Coordinates of N, CA, C and O in Angstrom, one line a residue:
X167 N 0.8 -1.2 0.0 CA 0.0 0.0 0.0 C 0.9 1.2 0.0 O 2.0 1.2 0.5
X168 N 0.4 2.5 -0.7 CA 0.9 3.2 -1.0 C 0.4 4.2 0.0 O -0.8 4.2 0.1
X169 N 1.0 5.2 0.8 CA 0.5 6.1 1.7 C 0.9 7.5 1.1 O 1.9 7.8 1.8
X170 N 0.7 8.4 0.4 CA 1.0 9.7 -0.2 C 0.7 11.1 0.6 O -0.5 11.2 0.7
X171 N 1.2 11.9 1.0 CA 0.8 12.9 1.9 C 1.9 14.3 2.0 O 3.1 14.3 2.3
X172 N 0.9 15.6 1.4 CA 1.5 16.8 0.9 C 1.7 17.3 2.2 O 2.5 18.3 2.4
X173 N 1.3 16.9 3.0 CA 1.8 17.4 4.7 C 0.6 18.2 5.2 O -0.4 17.5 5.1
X174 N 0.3 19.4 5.7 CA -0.4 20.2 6.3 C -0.9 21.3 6.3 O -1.9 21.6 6.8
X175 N 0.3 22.2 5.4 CA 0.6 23.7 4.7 C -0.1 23.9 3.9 O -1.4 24.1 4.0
X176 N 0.7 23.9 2.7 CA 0.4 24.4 1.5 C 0.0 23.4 0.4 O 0.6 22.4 0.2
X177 N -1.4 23.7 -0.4 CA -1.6 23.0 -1.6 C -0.3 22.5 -2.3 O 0.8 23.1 -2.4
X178 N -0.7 21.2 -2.8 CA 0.7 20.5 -3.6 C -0.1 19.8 -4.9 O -0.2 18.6 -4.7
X179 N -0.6 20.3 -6.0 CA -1.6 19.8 -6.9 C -0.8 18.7 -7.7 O -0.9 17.5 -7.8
X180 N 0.5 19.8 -8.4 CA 1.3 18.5 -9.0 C 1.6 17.5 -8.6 O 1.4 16.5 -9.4
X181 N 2.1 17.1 -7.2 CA 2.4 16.0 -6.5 C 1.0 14.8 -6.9 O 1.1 13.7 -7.4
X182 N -0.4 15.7 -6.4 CA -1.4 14.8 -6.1 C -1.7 14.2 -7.4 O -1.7 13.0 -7.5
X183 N -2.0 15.2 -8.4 CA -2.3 14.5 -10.0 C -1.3 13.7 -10.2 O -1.7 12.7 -10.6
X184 N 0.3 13.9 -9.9 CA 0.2 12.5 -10.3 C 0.8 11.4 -9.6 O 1.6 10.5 -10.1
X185 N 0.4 11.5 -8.5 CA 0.2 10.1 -7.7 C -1.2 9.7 -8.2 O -1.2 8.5 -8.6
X186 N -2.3 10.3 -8.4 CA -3.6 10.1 -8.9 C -2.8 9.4 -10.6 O -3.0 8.2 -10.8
X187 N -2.2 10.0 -11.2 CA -2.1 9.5 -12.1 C -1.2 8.3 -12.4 O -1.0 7.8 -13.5
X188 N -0.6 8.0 -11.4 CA 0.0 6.2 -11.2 C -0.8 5.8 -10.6 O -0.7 4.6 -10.8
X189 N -1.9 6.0 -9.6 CA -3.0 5.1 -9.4 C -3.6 4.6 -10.8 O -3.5 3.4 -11.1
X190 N -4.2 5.6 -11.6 CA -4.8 5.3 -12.8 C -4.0 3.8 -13.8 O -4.5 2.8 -14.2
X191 N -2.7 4.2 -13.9 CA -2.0 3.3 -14.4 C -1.9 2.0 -13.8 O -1.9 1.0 -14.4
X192 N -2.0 2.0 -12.1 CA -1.2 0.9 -11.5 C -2.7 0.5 -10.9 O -2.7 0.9 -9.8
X193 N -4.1 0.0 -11.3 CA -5.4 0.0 -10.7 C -5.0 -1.2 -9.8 O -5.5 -0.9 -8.7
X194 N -4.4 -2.2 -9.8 CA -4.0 -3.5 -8.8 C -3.3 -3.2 -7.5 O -3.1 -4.0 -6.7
X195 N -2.8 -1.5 -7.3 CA -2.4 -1.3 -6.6 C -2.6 -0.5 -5.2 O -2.6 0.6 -5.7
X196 N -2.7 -0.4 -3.9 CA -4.0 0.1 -3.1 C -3.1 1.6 -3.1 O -1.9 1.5 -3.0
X197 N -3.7 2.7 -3.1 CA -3.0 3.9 -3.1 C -4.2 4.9 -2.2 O -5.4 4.6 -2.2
X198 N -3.6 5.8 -1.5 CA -4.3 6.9 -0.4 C -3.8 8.1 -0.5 O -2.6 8.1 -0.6
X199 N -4.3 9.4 -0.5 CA -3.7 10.5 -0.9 C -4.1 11.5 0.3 O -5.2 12.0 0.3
X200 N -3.3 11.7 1.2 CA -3.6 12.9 2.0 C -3.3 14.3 1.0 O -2.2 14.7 0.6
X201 N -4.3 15.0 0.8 CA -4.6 15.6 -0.7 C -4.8 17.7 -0.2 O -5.1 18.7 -0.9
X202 N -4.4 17.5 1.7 CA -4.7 19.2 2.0 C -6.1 19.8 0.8 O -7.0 19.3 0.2
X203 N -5.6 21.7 1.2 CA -6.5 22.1 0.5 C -6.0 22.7 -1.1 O -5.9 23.9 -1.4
X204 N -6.0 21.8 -1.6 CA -5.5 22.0 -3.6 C -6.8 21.9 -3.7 O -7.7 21.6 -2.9
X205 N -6.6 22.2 -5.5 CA -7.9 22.4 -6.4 C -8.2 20.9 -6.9 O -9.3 20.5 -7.3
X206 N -6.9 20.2 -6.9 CA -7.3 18.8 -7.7 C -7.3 18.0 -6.8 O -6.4 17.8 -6.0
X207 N -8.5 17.3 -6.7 CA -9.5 16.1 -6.7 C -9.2 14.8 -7.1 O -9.7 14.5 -8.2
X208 N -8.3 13.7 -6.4 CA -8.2 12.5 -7.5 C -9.2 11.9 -7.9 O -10.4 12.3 -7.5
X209 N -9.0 10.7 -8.8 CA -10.7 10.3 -9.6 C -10.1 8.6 -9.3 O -10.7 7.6 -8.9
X210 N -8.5 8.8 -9.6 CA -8.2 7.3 -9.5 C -7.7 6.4 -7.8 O -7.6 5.2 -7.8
X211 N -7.6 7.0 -6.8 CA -7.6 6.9 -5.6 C -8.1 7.5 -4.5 O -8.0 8.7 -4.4
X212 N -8.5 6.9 -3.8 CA -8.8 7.2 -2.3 C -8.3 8.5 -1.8 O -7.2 8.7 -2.2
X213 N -8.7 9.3 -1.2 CA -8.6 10.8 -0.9 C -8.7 11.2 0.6 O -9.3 10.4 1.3
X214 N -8.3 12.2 1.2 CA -8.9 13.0 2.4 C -8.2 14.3 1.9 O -7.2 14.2 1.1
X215 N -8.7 15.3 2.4 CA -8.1 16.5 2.1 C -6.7 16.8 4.1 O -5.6 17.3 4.1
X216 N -7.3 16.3 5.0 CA -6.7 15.9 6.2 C -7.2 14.8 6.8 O -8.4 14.4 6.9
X217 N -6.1 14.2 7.3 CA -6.2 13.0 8.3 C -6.1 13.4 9.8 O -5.2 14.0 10.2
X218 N -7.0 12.9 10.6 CA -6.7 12.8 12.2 C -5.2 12.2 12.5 O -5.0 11.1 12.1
X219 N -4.1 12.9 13.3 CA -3.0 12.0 13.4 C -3.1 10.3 13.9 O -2.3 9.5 13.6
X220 N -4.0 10.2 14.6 CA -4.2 8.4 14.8 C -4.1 7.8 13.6 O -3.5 6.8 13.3
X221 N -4.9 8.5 12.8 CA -5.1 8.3 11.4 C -4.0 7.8 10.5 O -3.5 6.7 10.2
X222 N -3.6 9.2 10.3 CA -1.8 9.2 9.8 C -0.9 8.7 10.0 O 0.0 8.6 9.2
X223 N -0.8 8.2 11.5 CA 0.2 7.4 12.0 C 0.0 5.8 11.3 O 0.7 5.2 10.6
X224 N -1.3 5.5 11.9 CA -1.7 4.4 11.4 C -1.4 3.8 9.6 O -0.9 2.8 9.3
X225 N -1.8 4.7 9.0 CA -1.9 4.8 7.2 C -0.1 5.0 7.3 O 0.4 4.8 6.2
X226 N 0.6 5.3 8.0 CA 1.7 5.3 7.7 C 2.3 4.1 8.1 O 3.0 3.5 7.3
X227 N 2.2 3.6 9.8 CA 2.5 2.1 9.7 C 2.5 1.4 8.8 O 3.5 0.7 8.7
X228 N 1.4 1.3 7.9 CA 0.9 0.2 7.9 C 1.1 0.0 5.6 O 0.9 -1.0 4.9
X229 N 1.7 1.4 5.4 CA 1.8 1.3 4.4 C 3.6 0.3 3.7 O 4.4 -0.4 4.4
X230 N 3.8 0.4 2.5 CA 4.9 -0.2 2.0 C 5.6 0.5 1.5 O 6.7 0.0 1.3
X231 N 5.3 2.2 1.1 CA 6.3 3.2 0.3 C 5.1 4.4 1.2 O 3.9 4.5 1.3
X232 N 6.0 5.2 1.4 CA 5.6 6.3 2.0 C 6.1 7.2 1.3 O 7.4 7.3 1.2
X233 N 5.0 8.3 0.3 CA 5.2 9.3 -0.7 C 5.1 10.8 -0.2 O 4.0 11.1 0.1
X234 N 5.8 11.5 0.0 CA 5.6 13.2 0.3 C 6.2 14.3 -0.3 O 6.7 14.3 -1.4
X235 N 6.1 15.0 0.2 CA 6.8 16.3 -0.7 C 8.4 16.4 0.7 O 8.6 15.6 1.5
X236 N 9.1 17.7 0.6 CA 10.4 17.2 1.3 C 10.0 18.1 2.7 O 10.5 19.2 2.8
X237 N 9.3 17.9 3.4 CA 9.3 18.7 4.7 C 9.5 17.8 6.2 O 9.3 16.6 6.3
X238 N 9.7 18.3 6.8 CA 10.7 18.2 8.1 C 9.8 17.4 8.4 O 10.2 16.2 8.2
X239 N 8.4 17.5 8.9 CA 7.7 16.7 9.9 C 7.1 15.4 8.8 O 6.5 14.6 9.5
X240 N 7.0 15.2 7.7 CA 6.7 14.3 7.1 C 7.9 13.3 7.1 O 7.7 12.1 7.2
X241 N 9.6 14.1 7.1 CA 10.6 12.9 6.8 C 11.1 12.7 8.4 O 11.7 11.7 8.6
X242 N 10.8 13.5 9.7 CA 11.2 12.8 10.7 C 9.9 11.7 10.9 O 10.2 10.6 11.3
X243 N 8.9 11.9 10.6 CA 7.9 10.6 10.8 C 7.7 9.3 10.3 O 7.0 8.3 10.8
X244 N 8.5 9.5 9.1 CA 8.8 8.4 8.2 C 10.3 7.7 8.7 O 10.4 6.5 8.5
X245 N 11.0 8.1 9.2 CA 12.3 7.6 9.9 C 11.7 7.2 10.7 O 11.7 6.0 10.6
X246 N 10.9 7.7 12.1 CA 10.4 6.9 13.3 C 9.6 6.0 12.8 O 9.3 5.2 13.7
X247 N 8.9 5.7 11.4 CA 8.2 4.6 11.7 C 9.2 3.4 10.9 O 9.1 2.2 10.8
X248 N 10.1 4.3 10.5 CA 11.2 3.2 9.8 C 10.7 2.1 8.3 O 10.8 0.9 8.1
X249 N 9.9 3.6 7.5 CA 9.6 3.4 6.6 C 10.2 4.2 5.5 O 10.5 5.4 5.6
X250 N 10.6 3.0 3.8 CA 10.9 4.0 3.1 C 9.8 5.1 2.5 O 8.6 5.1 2.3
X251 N 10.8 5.9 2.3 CA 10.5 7.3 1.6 C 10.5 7.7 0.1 O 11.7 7.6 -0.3
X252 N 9.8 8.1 -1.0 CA 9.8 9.0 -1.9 C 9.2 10.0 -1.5 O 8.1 10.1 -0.9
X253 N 10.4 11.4 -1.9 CA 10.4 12.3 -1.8 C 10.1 13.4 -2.7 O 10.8 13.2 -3.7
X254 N 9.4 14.7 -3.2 CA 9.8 15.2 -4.2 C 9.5 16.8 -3.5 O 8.4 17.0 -2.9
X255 N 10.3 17.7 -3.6 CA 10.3 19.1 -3.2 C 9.5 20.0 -3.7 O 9.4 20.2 -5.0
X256 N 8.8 20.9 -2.6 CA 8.1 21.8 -3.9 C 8.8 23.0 -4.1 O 9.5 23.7 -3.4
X257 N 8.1 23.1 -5.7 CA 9.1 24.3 -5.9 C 8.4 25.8 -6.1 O 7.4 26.2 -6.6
X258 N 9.2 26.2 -5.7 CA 8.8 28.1 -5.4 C 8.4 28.8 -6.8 O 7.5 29.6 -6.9
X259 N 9.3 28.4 -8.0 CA 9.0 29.0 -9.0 C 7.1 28.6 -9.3 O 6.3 29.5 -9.5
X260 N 6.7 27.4 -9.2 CA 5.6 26.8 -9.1 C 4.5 27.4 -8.3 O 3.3 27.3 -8.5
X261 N 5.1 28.1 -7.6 CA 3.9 28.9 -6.9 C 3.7 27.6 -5.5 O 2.7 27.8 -4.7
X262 N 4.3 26.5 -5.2 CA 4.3 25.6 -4.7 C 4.4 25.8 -2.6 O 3.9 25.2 -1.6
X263 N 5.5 27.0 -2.9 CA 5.8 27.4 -1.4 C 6.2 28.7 -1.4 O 6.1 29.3 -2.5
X264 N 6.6 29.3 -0.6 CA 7.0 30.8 -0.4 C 8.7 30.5 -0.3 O 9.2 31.6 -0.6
X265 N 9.4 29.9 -0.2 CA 11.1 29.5 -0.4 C 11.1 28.3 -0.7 O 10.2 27.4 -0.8
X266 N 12.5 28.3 -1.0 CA 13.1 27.1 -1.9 C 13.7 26.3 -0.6 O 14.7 25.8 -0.8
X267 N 13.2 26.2 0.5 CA 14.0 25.6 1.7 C 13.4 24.3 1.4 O 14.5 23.6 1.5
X268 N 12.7 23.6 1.2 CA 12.8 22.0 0.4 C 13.9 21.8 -0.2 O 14.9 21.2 0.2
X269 N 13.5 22.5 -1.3 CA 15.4 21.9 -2.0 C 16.5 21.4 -1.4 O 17.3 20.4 -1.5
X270 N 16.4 22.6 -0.5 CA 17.7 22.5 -0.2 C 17.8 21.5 1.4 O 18.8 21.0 2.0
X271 N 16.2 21.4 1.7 CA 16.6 19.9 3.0 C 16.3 18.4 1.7 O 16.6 17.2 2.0
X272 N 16.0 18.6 0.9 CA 16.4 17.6 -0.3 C 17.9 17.1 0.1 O 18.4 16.1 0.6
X273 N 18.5 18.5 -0.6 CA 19.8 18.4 -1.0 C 20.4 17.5 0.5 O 20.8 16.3 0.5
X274 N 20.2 18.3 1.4 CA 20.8 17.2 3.0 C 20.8 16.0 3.3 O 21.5 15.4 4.1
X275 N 19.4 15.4 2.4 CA 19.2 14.3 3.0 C 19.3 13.3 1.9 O 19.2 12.1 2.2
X276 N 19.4 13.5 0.7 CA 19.8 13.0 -0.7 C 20.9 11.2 0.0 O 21.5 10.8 1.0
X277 N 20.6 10.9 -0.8 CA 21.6 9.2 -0.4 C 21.6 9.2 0.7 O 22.7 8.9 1.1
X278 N 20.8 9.5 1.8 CA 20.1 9.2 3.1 C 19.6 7.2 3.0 O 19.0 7.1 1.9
X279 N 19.7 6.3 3.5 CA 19.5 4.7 3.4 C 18.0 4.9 3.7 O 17.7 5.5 4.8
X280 N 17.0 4.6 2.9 CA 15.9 4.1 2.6 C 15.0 5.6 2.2 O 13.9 5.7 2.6
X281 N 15.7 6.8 1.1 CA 15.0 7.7 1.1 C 15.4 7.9 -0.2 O 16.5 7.6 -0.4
X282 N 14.6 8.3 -1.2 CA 15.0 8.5 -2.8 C 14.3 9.7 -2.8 O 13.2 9.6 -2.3
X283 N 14.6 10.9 -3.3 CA 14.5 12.2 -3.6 C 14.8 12.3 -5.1 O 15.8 12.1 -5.8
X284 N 13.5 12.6 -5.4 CA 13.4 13.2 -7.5 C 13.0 14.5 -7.4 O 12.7 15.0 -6.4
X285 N 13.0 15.1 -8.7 CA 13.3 16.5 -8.7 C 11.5 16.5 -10.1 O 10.9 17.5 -10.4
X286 N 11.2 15.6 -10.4 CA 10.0 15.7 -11.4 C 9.0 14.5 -11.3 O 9.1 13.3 -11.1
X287 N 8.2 15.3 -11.4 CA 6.5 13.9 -11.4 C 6.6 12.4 -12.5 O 6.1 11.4 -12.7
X288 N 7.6 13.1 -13.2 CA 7.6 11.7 -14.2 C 8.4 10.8 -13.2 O 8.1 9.7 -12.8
X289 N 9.4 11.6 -12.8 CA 10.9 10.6 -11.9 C 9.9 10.0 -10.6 O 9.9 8.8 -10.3
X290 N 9.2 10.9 -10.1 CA 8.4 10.4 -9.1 C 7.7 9.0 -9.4 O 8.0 8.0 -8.9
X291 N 6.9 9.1 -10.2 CA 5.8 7.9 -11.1 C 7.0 6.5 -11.1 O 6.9 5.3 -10.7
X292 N 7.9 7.0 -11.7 CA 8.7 5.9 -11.9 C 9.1 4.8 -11.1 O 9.0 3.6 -11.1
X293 N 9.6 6.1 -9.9 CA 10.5 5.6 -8.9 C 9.2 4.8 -7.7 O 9.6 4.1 -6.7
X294 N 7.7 4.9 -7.9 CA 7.1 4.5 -7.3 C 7.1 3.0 -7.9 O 7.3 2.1 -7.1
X295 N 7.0 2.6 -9.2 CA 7.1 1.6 -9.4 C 8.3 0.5 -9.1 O 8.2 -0.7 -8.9
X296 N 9.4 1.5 -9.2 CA 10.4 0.8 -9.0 C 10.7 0.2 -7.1 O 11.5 -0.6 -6.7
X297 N 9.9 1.2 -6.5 CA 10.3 0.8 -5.0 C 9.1 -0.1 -4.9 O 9.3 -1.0 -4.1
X298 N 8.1 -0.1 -5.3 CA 7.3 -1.2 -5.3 C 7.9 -2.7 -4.9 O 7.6 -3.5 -4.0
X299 N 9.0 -3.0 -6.6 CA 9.1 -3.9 -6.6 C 10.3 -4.4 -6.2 O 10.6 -5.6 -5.9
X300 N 11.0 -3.0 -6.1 CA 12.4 -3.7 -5.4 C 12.5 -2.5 -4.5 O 12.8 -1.4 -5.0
X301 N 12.2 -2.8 -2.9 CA 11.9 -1.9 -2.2 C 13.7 -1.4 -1.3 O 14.7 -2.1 -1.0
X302 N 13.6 -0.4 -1.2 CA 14.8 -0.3 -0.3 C 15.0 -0.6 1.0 O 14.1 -0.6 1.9
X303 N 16.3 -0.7 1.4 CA 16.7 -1.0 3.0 C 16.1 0.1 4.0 O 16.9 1.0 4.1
X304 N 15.5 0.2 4.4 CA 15.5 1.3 5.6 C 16.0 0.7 7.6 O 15.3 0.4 8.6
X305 N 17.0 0.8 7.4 CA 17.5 0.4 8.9 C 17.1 1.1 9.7 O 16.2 0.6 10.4
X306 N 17.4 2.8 10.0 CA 17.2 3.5 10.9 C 18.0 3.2 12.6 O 17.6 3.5 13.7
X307 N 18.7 2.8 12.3 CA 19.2 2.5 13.7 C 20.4 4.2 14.0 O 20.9 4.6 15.0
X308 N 20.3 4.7 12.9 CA 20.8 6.0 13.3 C 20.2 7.2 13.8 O 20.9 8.2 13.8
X309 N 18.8 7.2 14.2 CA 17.8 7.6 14.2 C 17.3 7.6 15.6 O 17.1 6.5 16.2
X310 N 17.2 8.8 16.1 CA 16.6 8.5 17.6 C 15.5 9.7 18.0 O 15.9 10.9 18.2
X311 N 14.2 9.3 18.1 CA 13.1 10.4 18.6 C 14.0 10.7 20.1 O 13.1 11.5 20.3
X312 N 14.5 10.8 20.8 CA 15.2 11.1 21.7 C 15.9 12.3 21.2 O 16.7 12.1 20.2
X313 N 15.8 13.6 21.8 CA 17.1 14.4 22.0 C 18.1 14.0 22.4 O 17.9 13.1 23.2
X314 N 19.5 14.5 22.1 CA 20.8 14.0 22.7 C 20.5 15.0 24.3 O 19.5 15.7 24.6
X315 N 22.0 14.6 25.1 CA 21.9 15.2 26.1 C 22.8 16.7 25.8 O 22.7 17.6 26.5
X316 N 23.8 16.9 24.4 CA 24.0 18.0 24.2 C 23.0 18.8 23.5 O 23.1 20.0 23.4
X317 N 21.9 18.3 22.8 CA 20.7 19.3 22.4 C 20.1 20.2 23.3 O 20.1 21.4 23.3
X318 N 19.6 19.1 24.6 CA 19.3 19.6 25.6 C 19.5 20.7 26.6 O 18.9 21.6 27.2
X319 N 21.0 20.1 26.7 CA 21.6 21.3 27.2 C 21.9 22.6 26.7 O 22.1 23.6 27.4
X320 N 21.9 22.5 25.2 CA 21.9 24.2 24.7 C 21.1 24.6 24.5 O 21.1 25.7 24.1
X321 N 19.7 23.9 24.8 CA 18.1 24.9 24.7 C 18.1 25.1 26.2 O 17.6 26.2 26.6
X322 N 18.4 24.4 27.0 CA 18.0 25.3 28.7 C 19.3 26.4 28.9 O 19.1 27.3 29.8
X323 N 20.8 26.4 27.9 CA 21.3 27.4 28.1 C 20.9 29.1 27.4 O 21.1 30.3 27.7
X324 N 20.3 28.2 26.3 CA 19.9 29.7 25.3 C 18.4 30.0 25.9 O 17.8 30.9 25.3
X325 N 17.7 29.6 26.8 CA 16.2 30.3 27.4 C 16.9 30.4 28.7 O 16.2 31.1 29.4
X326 N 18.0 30.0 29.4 CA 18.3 30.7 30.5 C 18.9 32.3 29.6 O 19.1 33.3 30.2
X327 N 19.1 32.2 28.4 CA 19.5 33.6 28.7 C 21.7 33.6 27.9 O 22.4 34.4 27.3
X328 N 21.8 32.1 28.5 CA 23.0 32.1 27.6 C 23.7 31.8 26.2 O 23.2 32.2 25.1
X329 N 24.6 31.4 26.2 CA 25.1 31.7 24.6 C 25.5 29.7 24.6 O 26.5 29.1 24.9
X330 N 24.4 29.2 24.2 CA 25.4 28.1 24.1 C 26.1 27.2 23.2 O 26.2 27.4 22.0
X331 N 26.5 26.5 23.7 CA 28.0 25.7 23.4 C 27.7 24.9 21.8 O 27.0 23.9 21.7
X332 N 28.5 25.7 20.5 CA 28.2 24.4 19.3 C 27.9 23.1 19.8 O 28.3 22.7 20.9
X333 N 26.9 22.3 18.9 CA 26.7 21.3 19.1 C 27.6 20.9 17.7 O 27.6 21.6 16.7
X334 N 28.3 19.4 18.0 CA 29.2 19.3 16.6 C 28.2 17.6 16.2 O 27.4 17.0 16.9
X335 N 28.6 17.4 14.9 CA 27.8 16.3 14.2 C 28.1 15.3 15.1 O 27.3 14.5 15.4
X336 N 29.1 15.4 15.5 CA 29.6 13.5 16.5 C 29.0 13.5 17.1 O 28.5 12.4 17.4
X337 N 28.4 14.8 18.0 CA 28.0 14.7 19.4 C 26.7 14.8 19.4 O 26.1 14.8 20.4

């Protein structure tokens, strides 16, 4: 099962038409479109314009390829359920978002283990078929819903008021 979801924000019509339009192609295959508030309507799959998070959590367990656009709270949720990912960014020229800051958390997370990032709805279409059938690794053992104990400490230093200490990648 295919779980598809533009997130919460902003309309994402390209995305949706065509995940709608690899449903149409792929009819054997179960597809769900968390679809926000865009103009387009799928014809070929299952729809909500919002999900209740029990909801979402659930439709995301339980799916086999988890589809979104590239935003923060869509790809930390997909790592905690330790599911793979297609990604595709929206783009600003598109009228899609107000900045190009997708892109460029694209660009960060690019050859990320169990996350494929495309740049077009055809690449997207594709790449759905192809993880279908030959699905990728997603370990996640690098991955912790836990803050570190130096995260921590520089948010009670910087709301006490101080300057705190870089946090570096090792730590």
């Amino acid at each position: 099962m295919i779980f598809a979801s533009i997130g919460s924000m902003l309309p994402f019509d390209r995305f949706v038409r065509a995940v709608d339009e690899w449903a149409r192609d792929n009819p054997g295959e179960e597809v769900f479109i968390q679809i926000g508030e865009g103009a387009y309507e799928p014809v070929h799959a299952p729809f909500a314009r919002m999900v209740p998070m029990s909801e979402y959590r659930k439709r995301l367990k339980d799916c086999d390829l988890f589809v979104a656009h590239v935003g923060m709270g869509s790809i930390l949720q997909a790592l905690e359920a330790r599911k793979q990912m297609l990604l595709i960014p929206r783009d600003i020229a598109l009228g899609e978002h107000t900045t190009d800051h997708q892109v460029h958390t694209a660009r960060r997370f690019q050859g990320r283990q169990g996350m494929k990032i495309v740049e077009s709805t055809e690449a997207l279409k594709a790449e759905m078929t192809a993880l279908l059938r030959e699905p990728m690794k997603v370990d996640g053992s690098d991955f912790s819903i836990k803050a570190s104990p130096q995260l921590l400490d520089a948010v009670a230093t910087f709301l006490k008021g101080g300057t705190p200490t870089p946090i570096s990648k090792a730590g």
